[in-house]
Every structure is written in structure tokens, then in C-alpha cells.
Amino acid sequence: MKYRSVFDIIGPIMIGPSSSHTAGAARIGRVARSLFSREPKWVKISLYGSFAQTYRGHGTDVAIVGGLFDFDTFDKRIIDSITIAQQKGIVVQFLIEEAIPYHPNTARVRIGDENGELELVGISIGGGKIEVIEVDGFALRLSGNHPAILVFHHDKYGTIASVSNVLSKYLINIGHMEVARKEVGKQALMTIEVDQMIDPSIIKELEKLDNISKVTKIAD
């Protein structure tokens, strides 16, 4: 069940006409920004389905870019986010895709700078709610509605247990966890949604574990 109350259906306080096409789009952008952990120098946004057909009228374009600046759904700066990007020298490109998406409100967000890149696929499911279904080629299901950590690691025995032990030591409860891998014994991704905020010192401790290559977090 994705909706717990009528307010989930109506949507959040927001700029724009549509909770799914505007608020949800902004949240997709914010999750990408949170995972990238800094302001990107270039942005490529591919829009599919309903997003591709109505993105200008519903403000999906400015909402995603605003989210990449970490603007919340009600932040009036979202309206001017593309202009703000231009003033900062950030190159923003929109691509309208004809492929049939998994969900009608789908966006693929690619961002980067001289130090790295990130690719994320998000869907807006209504009422401002989203799901992230892919990060850097790894399939997953992440709501973006709870604090979460993404642990990139080598697919080796004991790695999941060592991460769980660190979280348990700090009394952090796991609400949802998924593990994805592209190939046995190669790179893998743990997606862990938790019930409370995670201190940066815990992230650093996780990064020091054997077989861990990168740990990023998403704030609620």
C-alpha cells in the first residue's frame, strides 16, 4: 500500500500544478543531488512517457533541475532553476525519449563534474511520492521517503554481515534492504533504508570495511 492518508494523494506543499509531475520530479532531482553529494557541472535529463509529453506545461524540467540544487518542493526558486543553472555555468540538456518506460512518469538523470558521474532512474508514482529504480546501472527500489545508505561493494562473502553489524552496534534499525549485483563476484550495491538519521562518522566507519568501495547517504 503506497498511500497511508488522503494527504499522500493530495501531495505535499509545492510549487507547480502537479504533485506527480512537479513535486515528484523535484524529489527525483533531490535524491540524485544527495547521492552525488555536490553541485554538478553538467546535467542530462531523459524524459519518458507522460513526463516527455507534458514536461514544459507541468514544470517537470524546472522541478528536476531545482531538485539538483537541493530546492524543496515548496521552494519558489524552482521556477527559476534553469536560469540559475545557466548563471552558474551548468550545462543542462533535456532529451525526449520514445522508448516505452516501466512507468509513465519516468526520468533518467545523468549528472557529473571533473571528479565523477552519477546516473539515476526515478519514477513519480503520485502524490509527490517517488521510487528510484536504478542507480549507476544497478536495479533497486528506493522510496526516497526515509533516510537511506547506498553501499557499493565487491560481491564477497561476509560483506553484508559486516555492514549490518556496524549498524547494529549503533542501534540503527533497518526498515528495508536490497542487494543488487551485475555479475557474481564483481561490483554490487546494498540499498538500506533505516529509521533514523545516520551520523557521518558511521558512514566513514562503513567505508573502512573490507570490500567496500563507496558509501553514500540520502537524508529524509
GROMACS .gro file of C-alpha atoms in nm:
model
  220
    1MET     CA    1   0.000   0.000   0.000
    2LYS     CA    2   0.168   0.320  -0.115
    3TYR     CA    3  -0.068   0.574   0.045
    4ARG     CA    4  -0.131   0.599   0.418
    5SER     CA    5  -0.364   0.902   0.418
    6VAL     CA    6  -0.556   1.142   0.196
    7PHE     CA    7  -0.262   1.385   0.225
    8ASP     CA    8  -0.039   1.134   0.043
    9ILE     CA    9  -0.281   1.150  -0.252
   10ILE     CA   10  -0.324   1.529  -0.250
   11GLY     CA   11   0.050   1.572  -0.233
   12PRO     CA   12   0.296   1.796  -0.047
   13ILE     CA   13   0.317   2.175  -0.026
   14MET     CA   14   0.474   2.258  -0.358
   15ILE     CA   15   0.548   2.492  -0.643
   16GLY     CA   16   0.372   2.384  -0.963
   17PRO     CA   17   0.045   2.237  -1.082
   18SER     CA   18   0.105   1.864  -1.036
   19SER     CA   19   0.218   1.655  -0.741
   20SER     CA   20   0.341   1.380  -0.971
   21HIS     CA   21   0.492   1.592  -1.250
   22THR     CA   22   0.630   1.872  -1.033
   23ALA     CA   23   0.676   1.769  -0.669
   24GLY     CA   24   0.774   1.414  -0.759
   25ALA     CA   25   1.014   1.540  -1.024
   26ALA     CA   26   1.179   1.774  -0.773
   27ARG     CA   27   1.227   1.485  -0.533
   28ILE     CA   28   1.391   1.275  -0.804
   29GLY     CA   29   1.636   1.560  -0.856
   30ARG     CA   30   1.700   1.594  -0.481
   31VAL     CA   31   1.778   1.224  -0.444
   32ALA     CA   32   2.027   1.249  -0.731
   33ARG     CA   33   2.187   1.553  -0.565
   34SER     CA   34   2.201   1.377  -0.228
   35LEU     CA   35   2.377   1.074  -0.378
   36PHE     CA   36   2.617   1.290  -0.581
   37SER     CA   37   2.678   1.498  -0.263
   38ARG     CA   38   2.773   1.816  -0.452
   39GLU     CA   39   2.654   2.054  -0.722
   40PRO     CA   40   2.711   1.904  -1.069
   41LYS     CA   41   2.879   2.086  -1.358
   42TRP     CA   42   2.663   1.924  -1.626
   43VAL     CA   43   2.319   1.765  -1.637
   44LYS     CA   44   2.149   1.539  -1.891
   45ILE     CA   45   1.784   1.457  -1.822
   46SER     CA   46   1.599   1.200  -2.034
   47LEU     CA   47   1.220   1.215  -2.005
   48TYR     CA   48   0.986   0.928  -2.089
   49GLY     CA   49   0.613   0.873  -2.124
   50SER     CA   50   0.391   1.137  -1.967
   51PHE     CA   51   0.694   1.331  -1.842
   52ALA     CA   52   0.813   1.367  -2.203
   53GLN     CA   53   0.472   1.483  -2.326
   54THR     CA   54   0.391   1.746  -2.064
   55TYR     CA   55   0.719   1.845  -1.901
   56ARG     CA   56   0.710   2.213  -2.003
   57GLY     CA   57   0.348   2.279  -1.906
   58HIS     CA   58   0.376   2.097  -1.573
   59GLY     CA   59   0.719   2.231  -1.483
   60THR     CA   60   0.887   1.891  -1.473
   61ASP     CA   61   1.201   2.039  -1.628
   62VAL     CA   62   1.249   2.318  -1.373
   63ALA     CA   63   1.147   2.083  -1.090
   64ILE     CA   64   1.419   1.825  -1.161
   65VAL     CA   65   1.684   2.093  -1.203
   66GLY     CA   66   1.564   2.263  -0.885
   67GLY     CA   67   1.593   1.933  -0.702
   68LEU     CA   68   1.953   1.907  -0.821
   69PHE     CA   69   2.012   2.237  -0.639
   70ASP     CA   70   1.853   2.074  -0.331
   71PHE     CA   71   1.547   2.301  -0.350
   72ASP     CA   72   1.249   2.152  -0.166
   73THR     CA   73   0.909   2.110  -0.336
   74PHE     CA   74   0.780   2.441  -0.194
   75ASP     CA   75   1.092   2.646  -0.273
   76LYS     CA   76   0.998   2.933  -0.508
   77ARG     CA   77   1.346   2.924  -0.660
   78ILE     CA   78   1.240   2.611  -0.851
   79ILE     CA   79   1.062   2.836  -1.102
   80ASP     CA   80   1.395   2.996  -1.199
   81SER     CA   81   1.615   2.686  -1.158
   82ILE     CA   82   1.715   2.657  -1.525
   83THR     CA   83   1.809   3.026  -1.532
   84ILE     CA   84   2.007   2.976  -1.210
   85ALA     CA   85   2.190   2.683  -1.374
   86GLN     CA   86   2.280   2.900  -1.673
   87GLN     CA   87   2.410   3.175  -1.444
   88LYS     CA   88   2.630   2.919  -1.268
   89GLY     CA   89   2.763   2.788  -1.597
   90ILE     CA   90   2.600   2.447  -1.552
   91VAL     CA   91   2.517   2.285  -1.884
   92VAL     CA   92   2.163   2.138  -1.877
   93GLN     CA   93   2.034   1.917  -2.158
   94PHE     CA   94   1.688   1.762  -2.193
   95LEU     CA   95   1.634   1.452  -2.408
   96ILE     CA   96   1.284   1.338  -2.505
   97GLU     CA   97   1.284   0.959  -2.533
   98GLU     CA   98   1.037   0.750  -2.734
   99ALA     CA   99   1.107   0.423  -2.553
  100ILE     CA  100   0.813   0.281  -2.356
  101PRO     CA  101   0.902   0.323  -1.987
  102TYR     CA  102   0.841   0.099  -1.688
  103HIS     CA  103   0.617   0.379  -1.552
  104PRO     CA  104   0.462   0.674  -1.744
  105ASN     CA  105   0.635   0.932  -1.520
  106THR     CA  106   0.997   0.827  -1.568
  107ALA     CA  107   1.316   1.033  -1.577
  108ARG     CA  108   1.677   0.929  -1.625
  109VAL     CA  109   1.909   1.184  -1.464
  110ARG     CA  110   2.279   1.191  -1.551
  111ILE     CA  111   2.496   1.441  -1.366
  112GLY     CA  112   2.867   1.491  -1.333
  113ASP     CA  113   3.176   1.702  -1.297
  114GLU     CA  114   3.551   1.658  -1.332
  115ASN     CA  115   3.555   1.422  -1.031
  116GLY     CA  116   3.282   1.176  -1.127
  117GLU     CA  117   2.939   1.099  -1.263
  118LEU     CA  118   2.607   0.959  -1.142
  119GLU     CA  119   2.315   0.810  -1.332
  120LEU     CA  120   1.977   0.761  -1.168
  121VAL     CA  121   1.637   0.649  -1.294
  122GLY     CA  122   1.338   0.766  -1.093
  123ILE     CA  123   0.962   0.737  -1.128
  124SER     CA  124   0.695   0.963  -0.981
  125ILE     CA  125   0.409   0.746  -0.854
  126GLY     CA  126   0.166   1.024  -0.749
  127GLY     CA  127   0.108   1.246  -0.451
  128GLY     CA  128   0.467   1.366  -0.465
  129LYS     CA  129   0.596   1.017  -0.391
  130ILE     CA  130   0.878   0.865  -0.591
  131GLU     CA  131   1.073   0.546  -0.637
  132VAL     CA  132   1.431   0.524  -0.755
  133ILE     CA  133   1.459   0.209  -0.966
  134GLU     CA  134   1.817   0.231  -1.091
  135VAL     CA  135   2.147   0.386  -0.980
  136ASP     CA  136   2.460   0.356  -1.197
  137GLY     CA  137   2.314   0.053  -1.374
  138PHE     CA  138   2.208  -0.130  -1.056
  139ALA     CA  139   1.840  -0.217  -1.030
  140LEU     CA  140   1.680  -0.128  -0.695
  141ARG     CA  141   1.368   0.010  -0.529
  142LEU     CA  142   1.424   0.314  -0.313
  143SER     CA  143   1.139   0.535  -0.196
  144GLY     CA  144   1.338   0.843  -0.104
  145ASN     CA  145   1.095   0.891   0.187
  146HIS     CA  146   1.330   0.758   0.457
  147PRO     CA  147   1.696   0.803   0.546
  148ALA     CA  148   1.897   0.553   0.344
  149ILE     CA  149   2.250   0.450   0.262
  150LEU     CA  150   2.383   0.302  -0.061
  151VAL     CA  151   2.686   0.078  -0.015
  152PHE     CA  152   2.886  -0.001  -0.329
  153HIS     CA  153   3.095  -0.310  -0.263
  154HIS     CA  154   3.262  -0.617  -0.404
  155ASP     CA  155   3.033  -0.921  -0.410
  156LYS     CA  156   3.216  -1.125  -0.146
  157TYR     CA  157   3.113  -1.344   0.145
  158GLY     CA  158   3.057  -1.165   0.475
  159THR     CA  159   3.029  -0.810   0.339
  160ILE     CA  160   2.655  -0.775   0.409
  161ALA     CA  161   2.704  -0.912   0.761
  162SER     CA  162   2.986  -0.667   0.837
  163VAL     CA  163   2.772  -0.369   0.729
  164SER     CA  164   2.475  -0.496   0.933
  165ASN     CA  165   2.700  -0.539   1.238
  166VAL     CA  166   2.813  -0.176   1.224
  167LEU     CA  167   2.455  -0.052   1.203
  168SER     CA  168   2.352  -0.282   1.487
  169LYS     CA  169   2.637  -0.152   1.704
  170TYR     CA  170   2.489   0.198   1.678
  171LEU     CA  171   2.131   0.074   1.734
  172ILE     CA  172   2.025   0.168   1.381
  173ASN     CA  173   1.719  -0.028   1.272
  174ILE     CA  174   1.695  -0.144   0.910
  175GLY     CA  175   1.349  -0.088   0.763
  176HIS     CA  176   1.420  -0.220   0.414
  177MET     CA  177   1.725  -0.368   0.246
  178GLU     CA  178   1.805  -0.488  -0.106
  179VAL     CA  179   2.122  -0.618  -0.269
  180ALA     CA  180   2.187  -0.598  -0.644
  181ARG     CA  181   2.481  -0.716  -0.848
  182LYS     CA  182   2.569  -0.713  -1.215
  183GLU     CA  183   2.781  -1.026  -1.206
  184VAL     CA  184   2.876  -1.287  -0.944
  185GLY     CA  185   3.188  -1.183  -0.756
  186LYS     CA  186   3.201  -0.835  -0.912
  187GLN     CA  187   3.061  -0.496  -0.813
  188ALA     CA  188   2.740  -0.497  -0.607
  189LEU     CA  189   2.513  -0.248  -0.433
  190MET     CA  190   2.340  -0.262  -0.095
  191THR     CA  191   2.040  -0.030  -0.057
  192ILE     CA  192   1.946   0.012   0.309
  193GLU     CA  193   1.656   0.225   0.435
  194VAL     CA  194   1.675   0.297   0.808
  195ASP     CA  195   1.455   0.450   1.076
  196GLN     CA  196   1.683   0.733   1.185
  197MET     CA  197   1.943   0.972   1.054
  198ILE     CA  198   2.293   0.832   1.014
  199ASP     CA  199   2.586   1.028   1.154
  200PRO     CA  200   2.871   1.098   0.909
  201SER     CA  201   3.111   0.915   1.142
  202ILE     CA  202   2.917   0.593   1.081
  203ILE     CA  203   2.947   0.642   0.706
  204LYS     CA  204   3.324   0.675   0.748
  205GLU     CA  205   3.334   0.357   0.957
  206LEU     CA  206   3.142   0.168   0.689
  207GLU     CA  207   3.382   0.293   0.421
  208LYS     CA  208   3.675   0.139   0.611
  209LEU     CA  209   3.526  -0.212   0.599
  210ASP     CA  210   3.680  -0.474   0.372
  211ASN     CA  211   3.536  -0.491   0.019
  212ILE     CA  212   3.357  -0.154   0.045
  213SER     CA  213   3.430   0.088  -0.239
  214LYS     CA  214   3.189   0.377  -0.166
  215VAL     CA  215   2.910   0.468   0.077
  216THR     CA  216   2.659   0.746   0.015
  217LYS     CA  217   2.352   0.851   0.212
  218ILE     CA  218   2.014   1.005   0.144
  219ALA     CA  219   1.853   1.222   0.410
  220ASP     CA  220   1.477   1.204   0.465
   0.00000   0.00000   0.00000
